[in-house]
Coordinates of C-alpha atoms in Angstrom, one line a residue:
M4 CA 13.7 14.8 13.4
G5 CA 11.5 15.0 10.1
K6 CA 8.2 16.0 10.3
N7 CA 4.8 14.8 8.5
A8 CA 4.5 11.4 7.0
L9 CA 2.1 10.1 5.1
I10 CA 2.0 6.0 5.1
L11 CA -0.6 4.8 2.4
G12 CA -0.9 0.7 3.1
G13 CA -2.5 -2.2 0.7
G14 CA -5.8 -2.9 -0.1
G15 CA -5.8 -3.9 -3.9
V16 CA -7.6 -1.9 -6.7
L17 CA -10.7 -0.7 -4.4
G18 CA -8.0 0.2 -2.1
I19 CA -6.6 2.5 -4.3
S20 CA -9.8 4.1 -5.1
W21 CA -10.7 4.9 -1.5
E22 CA -7.6 6.1 -0.5
T23 CA -7.7 8.3 -3.4
G24 CA -11.1 9.3 -2.0
V25 CA -9.9 10.3 1.5
L26 CA -7.0 12.8 0.6
A27 CA -9.0 14.2 -2.0
G28 CA -12.0 14.1 1.2
L29 CA -9.4 15.7 3.4
R30 CA -8.0 18.5 1.0
D31 CA -11.6 19.5 0.9
G32 CA -11.9 19.9 4.4
G33 CA -8.9 21.7 4.9
A34 CA -6.2 19.3 5.4
D35 CA -4.0 19.5 2.4
V36 CA -1.7 15.9 3.2
T37 CA 0.0 15.8 -0.4
Q38 CA 3.0 17.9 0.2
A39 CA 4.5 15.6 3.1
D40 CA 8.0 15.5 4.1
L41 CA 8.2 11.4 3.5
F42 CA 6.1 9.5 1.7
V43 CA 5.6 5.8 2.4
G44 CA 4.3 3.0 0.0
T45 CA 2.9 -0.3 0.2
S46 CA 1.3 -2.5 -2.2
A47 CA -2.0 -0.1 -3.4
G48 CA -0.5 2.9 -1.2
S49 CA 2.7 2.5 -3.5
V50 CA 0.2 3.8 -6.9
V51 CA -0.8 6.4 -5.0
S52 CA 2.1 7.4 -2.9
T53 CA 4.1 7.7 -6.5
R54 CA 1.8 9.3 -8.5
L55 CA 1.4 12.1 -5.5
A56 CA 5.4 12.2 -5.3
Q57 CA 5.1 12.8 -8.9
G58 CA 3.4 16.0 -8.5
T59 CA 0.1 14.2 -9.9
S60 CA -3.2 15.8 -8.4
I61 CA -5.7 15.2 -6.4
E62 CA -8.7 16.0 -8.9
S63 CA -6.3 13.9 -11.7
L64 CA -6.1 10.8 -9.5
V65 CA -10.0 11.3 -8.6
A66 CA -11.2 11.4 -12.2
E67 CA -9.3 8.3 -13.2
Q68 CA -10.8 6.3 -10.4
G69 CA -14.4 7.0 -12.6
A70 CA -13.0 6.3 -15.8
P71 CA -13.1 3.1 -17.8
T72 CA -10.2 1.2 -17.6
D73 CA -7.8 -0.1 -20.2
G74 CA -8.2 -3.9 -19.2
K75 CA -4.4 -5.0 -19.0
L76 CA -5.4 -5.8 -15.1
E77 CA -8.3 -7.8 -15.6
E78 CA -6.4 -9.9 -18.3
A79 CA -3.8 -10.4 -15.9
M80 CA -6.8 -11.1 -13.2
A81 CA -8.1 -14.0 -15.9
K82 CA -4.4 -16.1 -15.9
V83 CA -4.3 -16.4 -11.9
D84 CA -5.1 -20.2 -10.8
L85 CA -7.7 -19.3 -8.2
P86 CA -7.4 -22.9 -5.9
S87 CA -2.8 -21.8 -5.6
M88 CA -4.6 -18.0 -4.7
L89 CA -6.5 -19.4 -2.1
R90 CA -3.7 -21.5 -0.7
V91 CA -1.5 -18.7 -0.4
F92 CA -4.1 -16.5 1.4
Q93 CA -4.9 -19.3 3.8
R94 CA -1.2 -19.6 4.9
W95 CA -0.7 -16.1 4.9
E96 CA -3.7 -15.5 7.6
S97 CA -3.2 -18.1 9.8
Y98 CA -0.1 -16.6 11.1
Q99 CA -0.7 -15.0 14.1
T100 CA 2.6 -12.3 13.0
M101 CA 4.8 -12.2 10.3
T102 CA 8.2 -12.6 10.3
Q103 CA 11.3 -13.2 8.1
E104 CA 10.7 -16.8 8.0
T105 CA 7.2 -16.8 7.3
C106 CA 7.4 -14.0 4.5
A107 CA 9.8 -16.6 3.1
E108 CA 7.1 -19.1 3.3
V109 CA 4.7 -17.4 1.4
G110 CA 7.1 -16.2 -1.1
R111 CA 8.0 -19.6 -2.2
M112 CA 4.0 -20.2 -2.2
A113 CA 4.0 -17.0 -4.5
L114 CA 7.0 -18.1 -6.7
A115 CA 5.3 -21.4 -7.7
A116 CA 1.8 -19.9 -8.3
Q117 CA 0.6 -19.8 -11.8
T118 CA 0.0 -15.9 -12.9
A119 CA 0.1 -12.8 -15.6
S120 CA 4.3 -13.0 -16.7
E121 CA 6.3 -10.3 -15.3
P122 CA 7.0 -8.4 -18.8
E123 CA 3.2 -7.8 -18.6
W124 CA 3.1 -6.9 -15.0
L125 CA 6.2 -4.4 -15.8
E126 CA 4.4 -3.1 -19.0
W127 CA 1.2 -2.0 -17.1
F128 CA 2.9 -0.2 -14.1
E129 CA 5.4 1.3 -17.2
S130 CA 2.2 2.8 -18.6
Q131 CA 0.8 4.6 -15.2
I132 CA 3.9 5.6 -13.5
G133 CA 7.0 5.9 -16.1
T134 CA 10.3 4.6 -15.1
E135 CA 11.7 8.2 -13.2
W136 CA 11.9 8.6 -9.4
P137 CA 10.4 11.7 -8.6
D138 CA 12.7 14.6 -6.3
R139 CA 10.6 13.6 -3.0
N140 CA 11.2 11.2 0.1
L141 CA 9.5 8.2 -1.2
R142 CA 9.8 4.6 0.1
L143 CA 8.4 2.0 -1.6
T144 CA 8.1 -1.7 0.2
A145 CA 8.8 -4.9 -1.0
V146 CA 9.5 -8.1 0.1
D147 CA 12.6 -10.5 -1.0
A148 CA 10.6 -14.2 -1.8
E149 CA 12.9 -16.4 -1.1
T150 CA 14.4 -15.4 1.8
G151 CA 11.7 -12.9 3.4
E152 CA 13.6 -10.2 3.6
F153 CA 12.4 -6.7 3.7
R154 CA 12.9 -4.0 1.9
A155 CA 11.9 -0.2 1.5
W156 CA 13.1 1.2 -2.0
S157 CA 14.1 4.9 -2.8
R158 CA 15.2 6.6 -5.1
D159 CA 18.7 5.8 -4.2
D160 CA 18.8 2.6 -4.5
G161 CA 19.7 2.4 -8.4
V162 CA 16.1 0.7 -9.0
D163 CA 13.5 2.3 -11.4
V164 CA 10.6 3.2 -10.1
R165 CA 8.5 0.6 -12.6
H166 CA 10.0 -2.2 -10.8
A167 CA 9.5 -0.5 -7.5
V168 CA 5.6 0.1 -7.6
A169 CA 5.4 -3.5 -9.4
S170 CA 7.5 -5.4 -7.1
S171 CA 5.4 -3.6 -3.8
C172 CA 2.1 -4.6 -5.8
A173 CA 3.1 -8.5 -6.5
V174 CA 0.7 -9.7 -4.3
P175 CA 1.0 -13.2 -4.0
G176 CA -0.6 -16.1 -5.4
I177 CA -2.5 -13.0 -7.4
F178 CA 0.5 -11.4 -9.7
P179 CA 4.1 -12.4 -10.3
C180 CA 7.1 -11.9 -8.5
V181 CA 9.0 -9.1 -9.8
T182 CA 12.9 -9.6 -10.4
I183 CA 15.0 -6.6 -9.4
N184 CA 19.2 -7.0 -9.2
G185 CA 18.7 -10.8 -9.6
R186 CA 16.3 -11.5 -7.1
R187 CA 12.5 -12.0 -6.9
Y188 CA 10.4 -10.0 -4.5
Q189 CA 6.4 -9.9 -3.5
D190 CA 4.6 -7.4 -2.2
G191 CA 5.5 -5.1 0.5
G192 CA 2.0 -6.3 2.3
V193 CA 3.3 -9.7 2.9
R194 CA 5.7 -8.1 6.0
S195 CA 3.0 -5.6 7.1
G196 CA 0.2 -3.7 5.2
T197 CA 1.6 -0.6 6.0
C198 CA 5.5 -0.4 7.4
A199 CA 4.4 2.1 9.3
W200 CA 7.4 2.0 11.2
L201 CA 9.5 3.8 8.3
A202 CA 8.5 6.7 9.5
E203 CA 10.1 6.3 12.8
G204 CA 11.7 9.8 13.7
F205 CA 8.9 12.0 12.6
Q206 CA 6.9 14.5 14.1
N207 CA 3.2 13.4 12.7
V208 CA 2.1 10.3 11.0
L209 CA -1.1 10.2 9.3
I210 CA -1.7 6.0 8.4
I211 CA -4.4 5.2 5.5
A212 CA -5.0 1.7 5.8
P213 CA -7.2 -0.3 3.5
I214 CA -6.9 -3.3 5.1
G215 CA -6.7 -4.4 9.0
S216 CA -10.2 -3.2 10.6
G217 CA -11.9 -6.2 9.0
S218 CA -12.7 -9.6 10.7
S219 CA -12.0 -12.2 8.1
G220 CA -9.3 -13.3 5.6
I221 CA -5.7 -11.3 6.2
D222 CA -7.5 -8.4 7.9
P223 CA -7.0 -9.3 11.3
L224 CA -3.0 -10.4 10.6
L225 CA -2.4 -6.9 9.0
G226 CA -4.6 -5.1 11.6
R227 CA -2.5 -6.3 14.9
M228 CA 0.4 -5.3 12.6
T229 CA -0.2 -2.0 12.1
N230 CA -1.7 -1.4 15.4
R231 CA 1.8 -2.5 17.2
E232 CA 3.2 -0.2 14.3
V233 CA 0.9 2.7 16.0
G234 CA 2.1 1.9 19.7
E235 CA 5.4 2.0 18.8
L236 CA 5.6 5.0 16.7
R237 CA 3.7 6.9 19.7
D238 CA 5.6 5.2 22.2
A239 CA 8.5 6.9 20.6
G240 CA 7.0 10.4 20.5
A241 CA 5.2 11.0 17.5
N242 CA 1.2 12.2 17.0
V243 CA -0.2 9.9 14.9
E244 CA -3.4 9.2 13.1
L245 CA -4.7 6.0 11.6
V246 CA -7.5 6.1 9.3
Y247 CA -9.4 2.5 8.9
P248 CA -12.5 2.3 6.1
D249 CA -15.6 2.7 7.7
D250 CA -18.4 0.4 8.2
A251 CA -19.7 1.7 4.9
T252 CA -16.5 1.4 2.8
L253 CA -16.1 -2.3 4.3
E254 CA -19.5 -3.3 2.8
I255 CA -18.5 -1.5 -0.5
F256 CA -15.4 -3.8 -0.4
G257 CA -16.9 -7.1 0.0
I258 CA -14.7 -9.8 -0.2
N259 CA -12.5 -8.8 -3.6
R260 CA -10.6 -5.4 -3.0
M261 CA -9.7 -6.3 -6.8
D262 CA -13.0 -5.2 -8.7
N263 CA -12.7 -2.7 -10.7
A264 CA -16.8 -2.1 -10.8
K265 CA -16.8 -0.5 -7.2
R266 CA -14.1 1.8 -7.4
P267 CA -16.4 4.8 -7.9
Q268 CA -18.1 3.9 -4.8
A269 CA -15.0 3.2 -3.3
V270 CA -13.9 7.0 -3.6
E271 CA -17.4 8.4 -2.3
A272 CA -17.2 6.6 0.3
G273 CA -13.5 7.7 1.1
V274 CA -14.3 11.3 0.8
A275 CA -17.4 11.2 2.9
Q276 CA -14.4 9.6 5.4
G277 CA -11.8 12.0 4.6
R278 CA -14.0 15.1 4.8
E279 CA -15.3 13.7 8.6
I280 CA -11.8 13.9 10.2
A281 CA -10.4 16.4 8.3
G282 CA -10.4 18.7 10.8
R283 CA -8.7 16.0 13.7
V284 CA -6.0 15.6 10.9
Q285 CA -5.2 19.6 9.9
Q286 CA -4.4 19.6 13.6
M287 CA -1.9 16.5 13.9
W288 CA -0.2 17.7 10.7
T289 CA 0.2 21.0 11.9
A290 CA 1.4 19.9 15.4
H291 CA 4.5 19.6 16.9
A292 CA 5.7 16.9 18.2
A293 CA 4.3 14.7 21.9
A294 CA 6.8 14.6 24.3
P295 CA 8.7 11.0 24.4
R296 CA 7.0 8.8 26.9

């Protein structure tokens, strides 16, 4: 059995900012979780987990959230067909749960959506994270857009990390599906906002989930999925800490988690929340596995 797993969920640009802030606040409060034995990243969380696994410091990640952007993400967003995007999300949020079949249905809509081109998308990720996998236990989630099959990429799959992260971040209706070995892949968050079941067998699991506590859009669906995964991990004997955005953070997020202008505010909210829970997380992070129930 492994010891400590860090699960970072999806949540757009502001999800990246808030997760970064939470990690910084945890460290400030004495709970440095960046040396986890397993990193699992979904969508926004794939960016943060990959950067951490590559050895990027928390200080650097926080500083980046306050720096001007290169404008490439905004260029990609400008190419989105809004009515098509709304149809995708309305269908996605209508499900009670996500299965391979429902993932494939979302995938068909994602493949038909008007977005930026795949080369443009990949170029942005290469500029952010390069192509080489870190020498850490890192899993990045994606979903086959045609079959709905779930994938968790690792360094053993022969896929460069740029493609793995870009596929995990291919939000349906917003960003292009990514081609890997002749297959087209969409955001891992289509299957689950956190994919926390990948931490099965680990003693202590910290889940930071930007999506799942809100009352609108895909939040209720992804919250149900994550809460179910938490229950299964606990039933298997793991110590689990699940961190959702608090009310102040949800107010900052608003309805658009892709709003770059709010990144500094989201980081600050994350730092405050991380400091508040640091003692509890540190106690869990150093605990032995609970007895199976």
